[in-house]
Amino acid sequence: MKRVYLDYAATSPVKDEVLKEMLPYFSDVFGNPSSVYSYARESKKAIDKARDIVATTINAKAKEIYFTGSGSEADNWAIKGVASALKNKGKHIITSKIEHHAVLHTCEYLEREGFEVTYLDVDENGFIDLVDLENSIREDTILISIMYANNEIGTILPIKQIVEIAKRKSVLVHTDAVQVYGNILIDVIDLGVDLLSLSAHKIYGPKGVGALYIKRGTKINSLIYGGAQEMKKRAGTENIAGIIGFAKAAELAIENIEEHATKLKKLRDKLIEEITKTIPHIRLNGDPIKRLPGNVNICFKYIEGEALLLSLDLVGIAASSGSACTSGSLDPSHVLMAIGLTHEIAHGSLRLSIGDFNSEEDIDYVLEKLPEIVQRLRDMSPLYEEVIGGN
Amino acid sequence: MKRVYLDYAATSPVKDEVLKEMLPYFSDVFGNPSSVYSYARESKKAIDKARDIVATTINAKAKEIYFTGSGSEADNWAIKGVASALKNKGKHIITSKIEHHAVLHTCEYLEREGFEVTYLDVDENGFIDLVDLENSIREDTILISIMYANNEIGTILPIKQIVEIAKRKSVLVHTDAVQVYGNILIDVIDLGVDLLSLSAHKIYGPKGVGALYIKRGTKINSLIYGGAQEMKKRAGTENIAGIIGFAKAAELAIENIEEHATKLKKLRDKLIEEITKTIPHIRLNGDPIKRLPGNVNICFKYIEGEALLLSLDLVGIAASSGSACTSGSLDPSHVLMAIGLTHEIAHGSLRLSIGDFNSEEDIDYVLEKLPEIVQRLRDMSPLYEEVIGGN
Amino acid sequence: MYSEKVMDHFSKPRNVGEIKDADAVGQVGNAKCGDIMKMYMKIENDIIVDVKFKTFGCGSAIATSSIATEMIKGKTIKEAFRLTNRAVADALDGLPPVKMHCSVLAEQAVKTAIYNYAQKNDLYFEELEGFDPDDLECHH
Amino acid sequence: MYSEKVMDHFSKPRNVGEIKDADAVGQVGNAKCGDIMKMYMKIENDIIVDVKFKTFGCGSAIATSSIATEMIKGKTIKEAFRLTNRAVADALDGLPPVKMHCSVLAEQAVKTAIYNYAQKNDLYFEELEGFDPDDLECHH
Ligand SMILES: Cc1ncc(COP(=O)(O)O)c(C=O)c1O
Ligand SMILES: Cc1ncc(COP(=O)(O)O)c(C=O)c1O
């Protein structure tokens, strides 16, 4: 059976070049980089180089890149770390209703610890209202955390403008750029953000490695205390192979970013156009223009997302509904609710996220299979019965 | 030049069998385990199996094993997680002066957050006084965190007795078993601990993976919030390859634990005996009997540890002084200070930690080189001049 | 995550469709919860001679509907009352814990259809004592 | 972490040892800090004709002692006063930031030895104005 993977926004396979780069660091160059002897010096050098590479890809300095164990850890660290460091200055944080759970659940935790959090509403495409943002900033606001692009609906948010507003009031800005990295060129200087989260496994690097960019001089406490690793800010023996893999993946991603984005956009637009043409009763979620190059998110009315996913899986297509990370839950995605969908419609969402290994044939295969699957499920649906009955 | 690695307590190379087991999980079985489709089901199954394996090695249930990004994360999580969950019950924590920095610095952080921490003294071999422990327990004590074996001096602490005392007062016990794992059989039921930290890279598994055992029913908050991974307690897309590697390493370690420990002890005892015989003015640190099978820690009076390490490195021997993780610092190890050494003597400490890949020849090589290196440095030392001058 | 039995009933559901001149129709669940089950029955001499369903919902909602119809087809109303959600789940070789509510829904859909039949024909079944479809709620 | 120059002076230190009938002896640092440097000099006509050292300390402490003795051997006392810690570190192609105090120690050891020479011979050097070895402290 043909197998088509269209869930790159959830995770990506490690590229061969990346794995190849990692291999020597498991058993050969394995020394603890904090040590004195020469084994360790090789590890240390490799990590220094990796830090340099990752820094360069986002126009940061090496000393501003701190490796973590995941994108989630980077998000948790940014928010809790600033909250803890600045709690005497204020206890108010601003974020949006469409953030990743790594941001939202961290904010909810802080609320339980006595912080106040404003969750900004978004419009039907997922944009926050900048006036709303400005009005939400208070004397005691210490951090604004708004994602660079949403993982479910693909909408790209105007971080630079957000930073401008925040800077007028001297408030720190964190952005979760996990989905943007490798798809749109990130320039931390141009953006002006103070903190920015990255994750390796979304850009064909290994899972279990992320990074937090911390602009020089930003006050932040640690999340993981212990040894003096990561310039004394993040303890734990360095995941050398993982870090090397992250750097290689980052290098490849930025090298080919134009080509990659152009290809993905082409496939994305074909998918959206053809689905729109051939399947009625649908809704495209997320901004049609300001959207991640590989993101397609569509609600198919009258049917339910998981049934759709299972059906696609039966013909070899891997996709997701809502967000992969929350699929333990039965509630429809908080993002789809935030953009104003009814439960009924939100339940029928499908995210197809395109990546480097997809071909035009993959897209054609989806376009061949999807209409009949949707039709089959609709034919089973009492909601659809009402609609066609009404004709 | 001959190369002899004797810093296994800092980190170990990944075993070939382990790496082999990991390889399919980078690029082939890479699906996000939280997803619905079949790609993901394979990842999910692999992780479930890994969790089972790790659980079995310490006589826990699979649902009590939570994978983390390091041993340090496990320590931070255990302590902060319990502190945060039980802060309304009390704000007092008991630990010892010889804990790993992942425990100590976390406790210091909690002190800044308004908790009170008792740091128990230890005797000249690194043991806490159990009466002292019992007397330190207060109405508001919520957690006792005492390491199972010390990473620097190798002393093994009586965790079972510690738990008995704690349980009489209904206080939770966490133990950092990072150094014990794979060297002494751990049985969480027999020990009775509530939380126990592990790390993969000390047992020939990959770096950047650890685990926290959380006994069923233990109240604990998350350290990393976000997606529903790790039974909703630790967010972040699972480091599948790392987890698989951890499980394989754990399996191998426990399978061969008797043989492994016997071999290490033999090499350890030879090292200690011969050094004691051939080099004067030394002090063995840590308990001579209740000590990790691979640990040798000796102070060579009148010389300084780093100079010793550099000299050993020049002849191909990799070792450590104080603890690898703190070698960013110039102060002598807090552990050596806690067992009552003077700064002067503590500065001259050497840890040789033996592992699976060491042979008798390695030990002979060290025994050949070490005396002349120590002598050369002593001949340069004004402190030694005073001593021999005094003869 | 699902048993082969579930996948079989999901991919080849039995008795899908509607019965135009049904003697009994029962619909439970709502779109907010993500599951709606609608059951149609032909009943002759207290025997469910035909049954069909339509379901909006996840894989297990569809599979439980399918197997439930199979389990009651040709059975008497009395026997249909004995269809518990456990029985439905067991017949599917189990359901993931978060999906157990689907089997509850199937049980309720059957009951609701018979309730409808009872109402229309002014019949009394002691098994329906205290049962009111309007009281059913989305329990997750 | 160390330059080749440092490693060279560490592994083959120049001028190690003591001078039994030294004209000047200076010792700085203490065991608590982990570094002690002791310098011995033979001085003839204001010229340091011989110099030896003994050091308890890390690799860079040994290397700085070694290069410092090389830099002042055969020099006048005046010239020796001009030996700054910077000059010592530079001569070693740099030192890691945490090890810069070693170069300070080397500078102080030289000064302390000359101070000892001045005391013994009742000499005055303006460079020693305000300098007192007993005031030196472990700065890290
Ligand atoms: C006793 C002990 N606890 C915790 C750790 C931290 O483990 P990791 O390096 O995986 O964070 C170590 C080793 O570094 C250790 O020896
Ligand atoms: C926007 C966003 N933030 C954070 C994360 C978390 O990254 P990780 O899985 O590395 O923890 C993800 C993906 O899961 C994401 O899409």
Coordinates of N, CA and C in Angstrom, one line a residue, chain B residues 19-149:
Chain B
L19 N 23.0 1.2 20.5 CA 22.8 2.1 19.3 C 22.1 1.4 18.2
K20 N 22.4 0.1 18.0 CA 21.7 -0.7 17.0 C 20.2 -0.7 17.2
E21 N 19.8 -0.8 18.5 CA 18.4 -0.8 18.8 C 17.7 0.6 18.5
M22 N 18.5 1.6 18.7 CA 18.0 3.0 18.5 C 17.8 3.3 17.0
L23 N 18.7 2.8 16.2 CA 18.8 3.3 14.8 C 17.4 3.4 14.1
P24 N 16.6 2.4 14.2 CA 15.3 2.4 13.4 C 14.4 3.6 13.8
Y25 N 14.7 4.1 15.0 CA 13.7 5.1 15.5 C 14.0 6.6 15.2
F26 N 15.1 6.7 14.4 CA 15.4 8.1 13.9 C 14.6 8.5 12.7
S27 N 14.6 7.6 11.7 CA 14.1 7.9 10.4 C 13.0 7.0 9.9
D28 N 12.9 5.8 10.5 CA 11.9 4.9 10.0 C 10.6 4.9 10.9
V29 N 10.8 4.5 12.1 CA 9.7 4.6 13.1 C 9.8 5.9 13.8
F30 N 9.3 6.9 13.2 CA 9.5 8.2 13.8 C 8.2 8.9 14.2
G31 N 7.1 8.3 13.9 CA 5.8 9.0 14.1 C 5.6 9.4 15.5
N32 N 4.9 10.5 15.6 CA 4.5 11.1 16.9 C 3.6 10.1 17.7
P33 N 4.1 9.6 18.8 CA 3.3 8.5 19.4 C 1.9 8.9 19.9
S34 N 1.6 10.2 19.9 CA 0.3 10.7 20.3 C -0.7 10.6 19.2
S35 N -0.3 10.3 18.0 CA -1.2 10.4 16.8 C -2.0 9.1 16.6
V36 N -2.9 9.2 15.7 CA -3.9 8.1 15.5 C -3.3 7.0 14.5
Y37 N -2.6 7.5 13.5 CA -2.3 6.6 12.4 C -1.2 5.5 12.7
S38 N -1.1 4.6 11.8 CA -0.2 3.4 12.1 C 1.2 3.7 12.3
Y39 N 1.8 4.7 11.6 CA 3.2 5.1 11.9 C 3.3 5.3 13.4
A40 N 2.4 6.0 13.9 CA 2.5 6.4 15.3 C 2.3 5.3 16.2
R41 N 1.5 4.3 15.8 CA 1.2 3.2 16.7 C 2.5 2.4 16.9
E42 N 3.3 2.3 15.9 CA 4.6 1.6 16.1 C 5.5 2.3 17.2
S43 N 5.5 3.6 17.1 CA 6.3 4.4 18.1 C 5.7 4.2 19.4
K44 N 4.4 4.2 19.5 CA 3.7 4.1 20.8 C 4.0 2.8 21.4
K45 N 3.9 1.7 20.6 CA 4.2 0.4 21.1 C 5.6 0.3 21.6
A46 N 6.6 0.8 20.8 CA 8.0 0.8 21.2 C 8.2 1.5 22.5
I47 N 7.6 2.6 22.7 CA 7.7 3.3 24.0 C 7.1 2.6 25.1
D48 N 5.9 2.0 24.9 CA 5.3 1.2 25.9 C 6.2 0.1 26.4
K49 N 6.8 -0.5 25.4 CA 7.6 -1.7 25.7 C 8.9 -1.2 26.5
A50 N 9.4 0.0 26.1 CA 10.6 0.5 26.8 C 10.2 0.8 28.2
R51 N 9.0 1.4 28.4 CA 8.6 1.8 29.8 C 8.5 0.5 30.6
D52 N 8.0 -0.5 30.0 CA 7.8 -1.8 30.7 C 9.2 -2.3 31.2
I53 N 10.1 -2.3 30.2 CA 11.5 -2.8 30.5 C 12.1 -2.0 31.7
V54 N 12.1 -0.7 31.6 CA 12.7 0.1 32.6 C 12.1 -0.1 33.9
A55 N 10.7 -0.2 33.9 CA 10.0 -0.5 35.1 C 10.4 -1.8 35.8
T56 N 10.5 -2.8 34.9 CA 10.9 -4.1 35.5 C 12.3 -4.1 36.1
T57 N 13.2 -3.3 35.6 CA 14.6 -3.3 36.1 C 14.6 -2.8 37.5
I58 N 13.6 -2.0 38.0 CA 13.6 -1.5 39.3 C 12.4 -2.0 40.1
N59 N 11.8 -3.0 39.6 CA 10.6 -3.6 40.2 C 9.4 -2.6 40.4
A60 N 9.3 -1.8 39.4 CA 8.2 -0.8 39.5 C 7.1 -1.3 38.4
K61 N 6.0 -0.6 38.4 CA 5.0 -0.8 37.3 C 5.3 0.2 36.2
A62 N 4.9 -0.2 35.0 CA 5.2 0.7 33.8 C 4.6 2.1 34.1
K63 N 3.4 2.1 34.7 CA 2.8 3.4 34.9 C 3.5 4.3 35.9
E64 N 4.5 3.8 36.5 CA 5.2 4.6 37.5 C 6.5 5.2 37.0
I65 N 6.8 4.9 35.7 CA 8.0 5.3 35.0 C 7.7 6.5 34.1
Y66 N 8.3 7.6 34.3 CA 8.1 8.8 33.5 C 9.5 9.2 32.9
F67 N 9.6 9.1 31.5 CA 10.8 9.5 30.9 C 11.0 11.0 30.9
T68 N 12.3 11.4 31.1 CA 12.6 12.8 31.2 C 13.8 13.1 30.2
G69 N 14.3 14.3 30.2 CA 15.4 14.6 29.3 C 16.7 14.5 30.0
S70 N 16.8 14.1 31.2 CA 18.1 13.9 31.9 C 17.8 13.5 33.4
G71 N 18.9 13.0 34.0 CA 18.8 12.8 35.4 C 18.6 14.0 36.2
S72 N 19.2 15.1 35.7 CA 19.0 16.4 36.4 C 17.5 16.8 36.3
E73 N 16.9 16.6 35.2 CA 15.5 17.0 35.1 C 14.7 16.1 36.1
A74 N 15.0 14.9 36.2 CA 14.3 14.0 37.1 C 14.4 14.5 38.5
D75 N 15.6 14.9 38.9 CA 15.8 15.4 40.3 C 15.1 16.7 40.5
N76 N 15.2 17.6 39.5 CA 14.4 18.9 39.6 C 12.9 18.7 39.7
W77 N 12.5 17.8 38.9 CA 11.0 17.5 38.8 C 10.6 17.0 40.2
A78 N 11.3 15.9 40.7 CA 10.9 15.3 41.9 C 10.7 16.3 43.0
I79 N 11.7 17.2 43.2 CA 11.8 18.1 44.3 C 10.8 19.3 44.1
K80 N 10.9 19.9 43.0 CA 10.0 21.0 42.7 C 8.6 20.6 42.6
G81 N 8.4 19.4 42.0 CA 7.0 18.9 41.8 C 6.3 18.6 43.1
V82 N 7.0 18.0 44.0 CA 6.4 17.7 45.3 C 6.3 19.0 46.1
A83 N 7.3 19.8 46.0 CA 7.2 21.1 46.8 C 5.9 21.9 46.3
S84 N 5.7 21.9 45.0 CA 4.6 22.7 44.5 C 3.3 22.0 44.8
A85 N 3.3 20.7 44.8 CA 2.0 20.0 45.1 C 1.6 20.0 46.6
L86 N 2.6 20.0 47.4 CA 2.4 19.9 48.9 C 2.6 21.2 49.7
K87 N 2.8 22.3 49.0 CA 3.2 23.5 49.7 C 2.2 24.0 50.7
N88 N 0.9 23.6 50.5 CA -0.1 24.0 51.5 C 0.0 23.1 52.8
K89 N 0.7 21.9 52.6 CA 0.8 21.0 53.7 C 2.1 21.5 54.6
G90 N 3.1 21.9 53.9 CA 4.3 22.3 54.6 C 5.3 22.8 53.6
K91 N 6.3 23.5 54.2 CA 7.4 24.1 53.3 C 8.8 23.7 53.7
H92 N 8.9 22.5 54.3 CA 10.2 22.1 54.8 C 10.7 20.9 54.1
I93 N 11.9 20.9 53.7 CA 12.5 19.8 52.9 C 13.8 19.4 53.6
I94 N 14.1 18.1 53.6 CA 15.4 17.7 54.2 C 16.2 17.0 53.1
T95 N 17.5 17.4 53.1 CA 18.4 16.7 52.1 C 19.8 16.6 52.8
S96 N 20.8 16.3 52.1 CA 22.1 16.1 52.7 C 23.1 17.1 52.0
K97 N 24.2 17.2 52.6 CA 25.2 18.1 52.1 C 26.0 17.5 50.9
I98 N 25.8 16.3 50.7 CA 26.6 15.6 49.6 C 25.8 15.3 48.4
E99 N 24.6 15.8 48.3 CA 23.8 15.6 47.1 C 24.4 16.1 45.8
H100 N 24.0 15.6 44.7 CA 24.4 16.2 43.4 C 23.8 17.6 43.3
H101 N 24.5 18.4 42.5 CA 24.0 19.8 42.4 C 22.6 19.9 41.8
A102 N 22.2 18.9 41.1 CA 20.8 18.9 40.6 C 19.8 18.9 41.7
V103 N 20.2 18.3 42.8 CA 19.3 18.3 44.0 C 19.6 19.6 44.9
L104 N 20.9 19.9 45.1 CA 21.2 21.0 46.0 C 20.8 22.3 45.4
H105 N 21.1 22.6 44.1 CA 20.7 23.9 43.6 C 19.2 24.0 43.5
T106 N 18.5 22.9 43.3 CA 17.1 23.0 43.3 C 16.5 23.4 44.6
C107 N 17.1 22.8 45.7 CA 16.7 23.1 47.0 C 17.0 24.6 47.3
E108 N 18.2 25.0 46.9 CA 18.5 26.5 47.1 C 17.5 27.4 46.4
Y109 N 17.1 27.0 45.2 CA 16.1 27.7 44.5 C 14.8 27.8 45.3
L110 N 14.4 26.6 45.9 CA 13.2 26.6 46.7 C 13.3 27.5 47.9
E111 N 14.5 27.5 48.5 CA 14.7 28.4 49.6 C 14.4 29.9 49.2
R112 N 14.9 30.2 48.1 CA 14.6 31.6 47.6 C 13.1 31.8 47.4
E113 N 12.4 30.7 47.2 CA 10.9 30.8 47.0 C 10.1 30.6 48.3
G114 N 10.9 30.6 49.4 CA 10.1 30.6 50.7 C 10.1 29.3 51.3
F115 N 10.7 28.3 50.8 CA 10.8 27.0 51.5 C 12.0 27.0 52.5
E116 N 11.9 26.1 53.4 CA 13.0 25.9 54.3 C 13.7 24.6 54.0
V117 N 15.0 24.5 54.0 CA 15.7 23.3 53.7 C 16.7 23.0 54.8
T118 N 16.7 21.8 55.3 CA 17.7 21.3 56.2 C 18.7 20.5 55.4
Y119 N 20.0 20.9 55.4 CA 21.0 20.1 54.7 C 21.8 19.3 55.8
L120 N 21.5 18.0 55.8 CA 22.1 17.2 56.9 C 23.6 17.1 56.7
D121 N 24.3 17.1 57.8 CA 25.8 16.9 57.8 C 26.0 15.4 57.5
V122 N 27.2 15.1 57.1 CA 27.6 13.7 56.9 C 28.9 13.5 57.7
D123 N 29.2 12.2 57.9 CA 30.4 11.9 58.6 C 31.6 11.8 57.6
E124 N 32.8 11.3 58.1 CA 34.0 11.4 57.3 C 33.9 10.4 56.1
N125 N 32.9 9.5 56.1 CA 32.8 8.6 54.9 C 31.5 9.0 54.1
G126 N 30.8 10.0 54.5 CA 29.7 10.5 53.7 C 28.3 10.0 54.2
F127 N 28.3 9.4 55.3 CA 27.0 8.9 55.8 C 26.3 10.0 56.7
I128 N 24.9 10.1 56.5 CA 24.2 11.0 57.4 C 23.9 10.2 58.7
D129 N 23.6 11.0 59.7 CA 23.3 10.4 61.0 C 21.8 10.2 61.0
L130 N 21.4 8.9 61.2 CA 19.9 8.6 61.1 C 19.1 9.3 62.2
V131 N 19.8 9.4 63.4 CA 19.1 10.1 64.5 C 18.9 11.6 64.2
D132 N 19.9 12.1 63.6 CA 19.9 13.5 63.1 C 18.8 13.7 62.1
L133 N 18.6 12.7 61.2 CA 17.6 12.8 60.2 C 16.2 12.8 60.9
E134 N 16.0 11.8 61.8 CA 14.8 11.7 62.5 C 14.4 13.0 63.3
N135 N 15.4 13.6 63.9 CA 15.2 14.8 64.7 C 14.9 16.0 63.8
S136 N 15.3 15.9 62.5 CA 15.1 17.0 61.6 C 13.7 17.1 61.1
I137 N 13.0 15.9 61.2 CA 11.7 15.9 60.6 C 10.7 16.7 61.5
R138 N 10.0 17.6 60.8 CA 9.1 18.5 61.5 C 7.6 18.2 61.0
E139 N 6.7 18.9 61.7 CA 5.3 18.8 61.3 C 5.2 19.2 59.8
D140 N 5.9 20.2 59.4 CA 5.8 20.8 58.0 C 6.8 20.2 57.0
T141 N 7.4 19.1 57.4 CA 8.4 18.5 56.4 C 7.5 17.7 55.4
I142 N 7.8 18.0 54.1 CA 7.1 17.4 53.0 C 7.9 16.4 52.2
L143 N 9.2 16.5 52.3 CA 10.0 15.7 51.4 C 11.4 15.5 52.0
I144 N 11.9 14.3 51.9 CA 13.3 14.0 52.2 C 14.0 13.5 50.9
S145 N 15.0 14.2 50.5 CA 15.7 13.8 49.3 C 17.2 13.4 49.6
I146 N 17.5 12.1 49.6 CA 18.8 11.7 50.0 C 19.3 10.7 48.8
M147 N 20.5 11.0 48.4 CA 21.0 10.2 47.2 C 21.3 8.7 47.7
Y148 N 21.1 7.8 46.7 CA 21.3 6.4 47.0 C 22.8 6.1 47.1
A149 N 23.6 6.7 46.2 CA 25.1 6.6 46.3 C 25.7 7.9 45.7

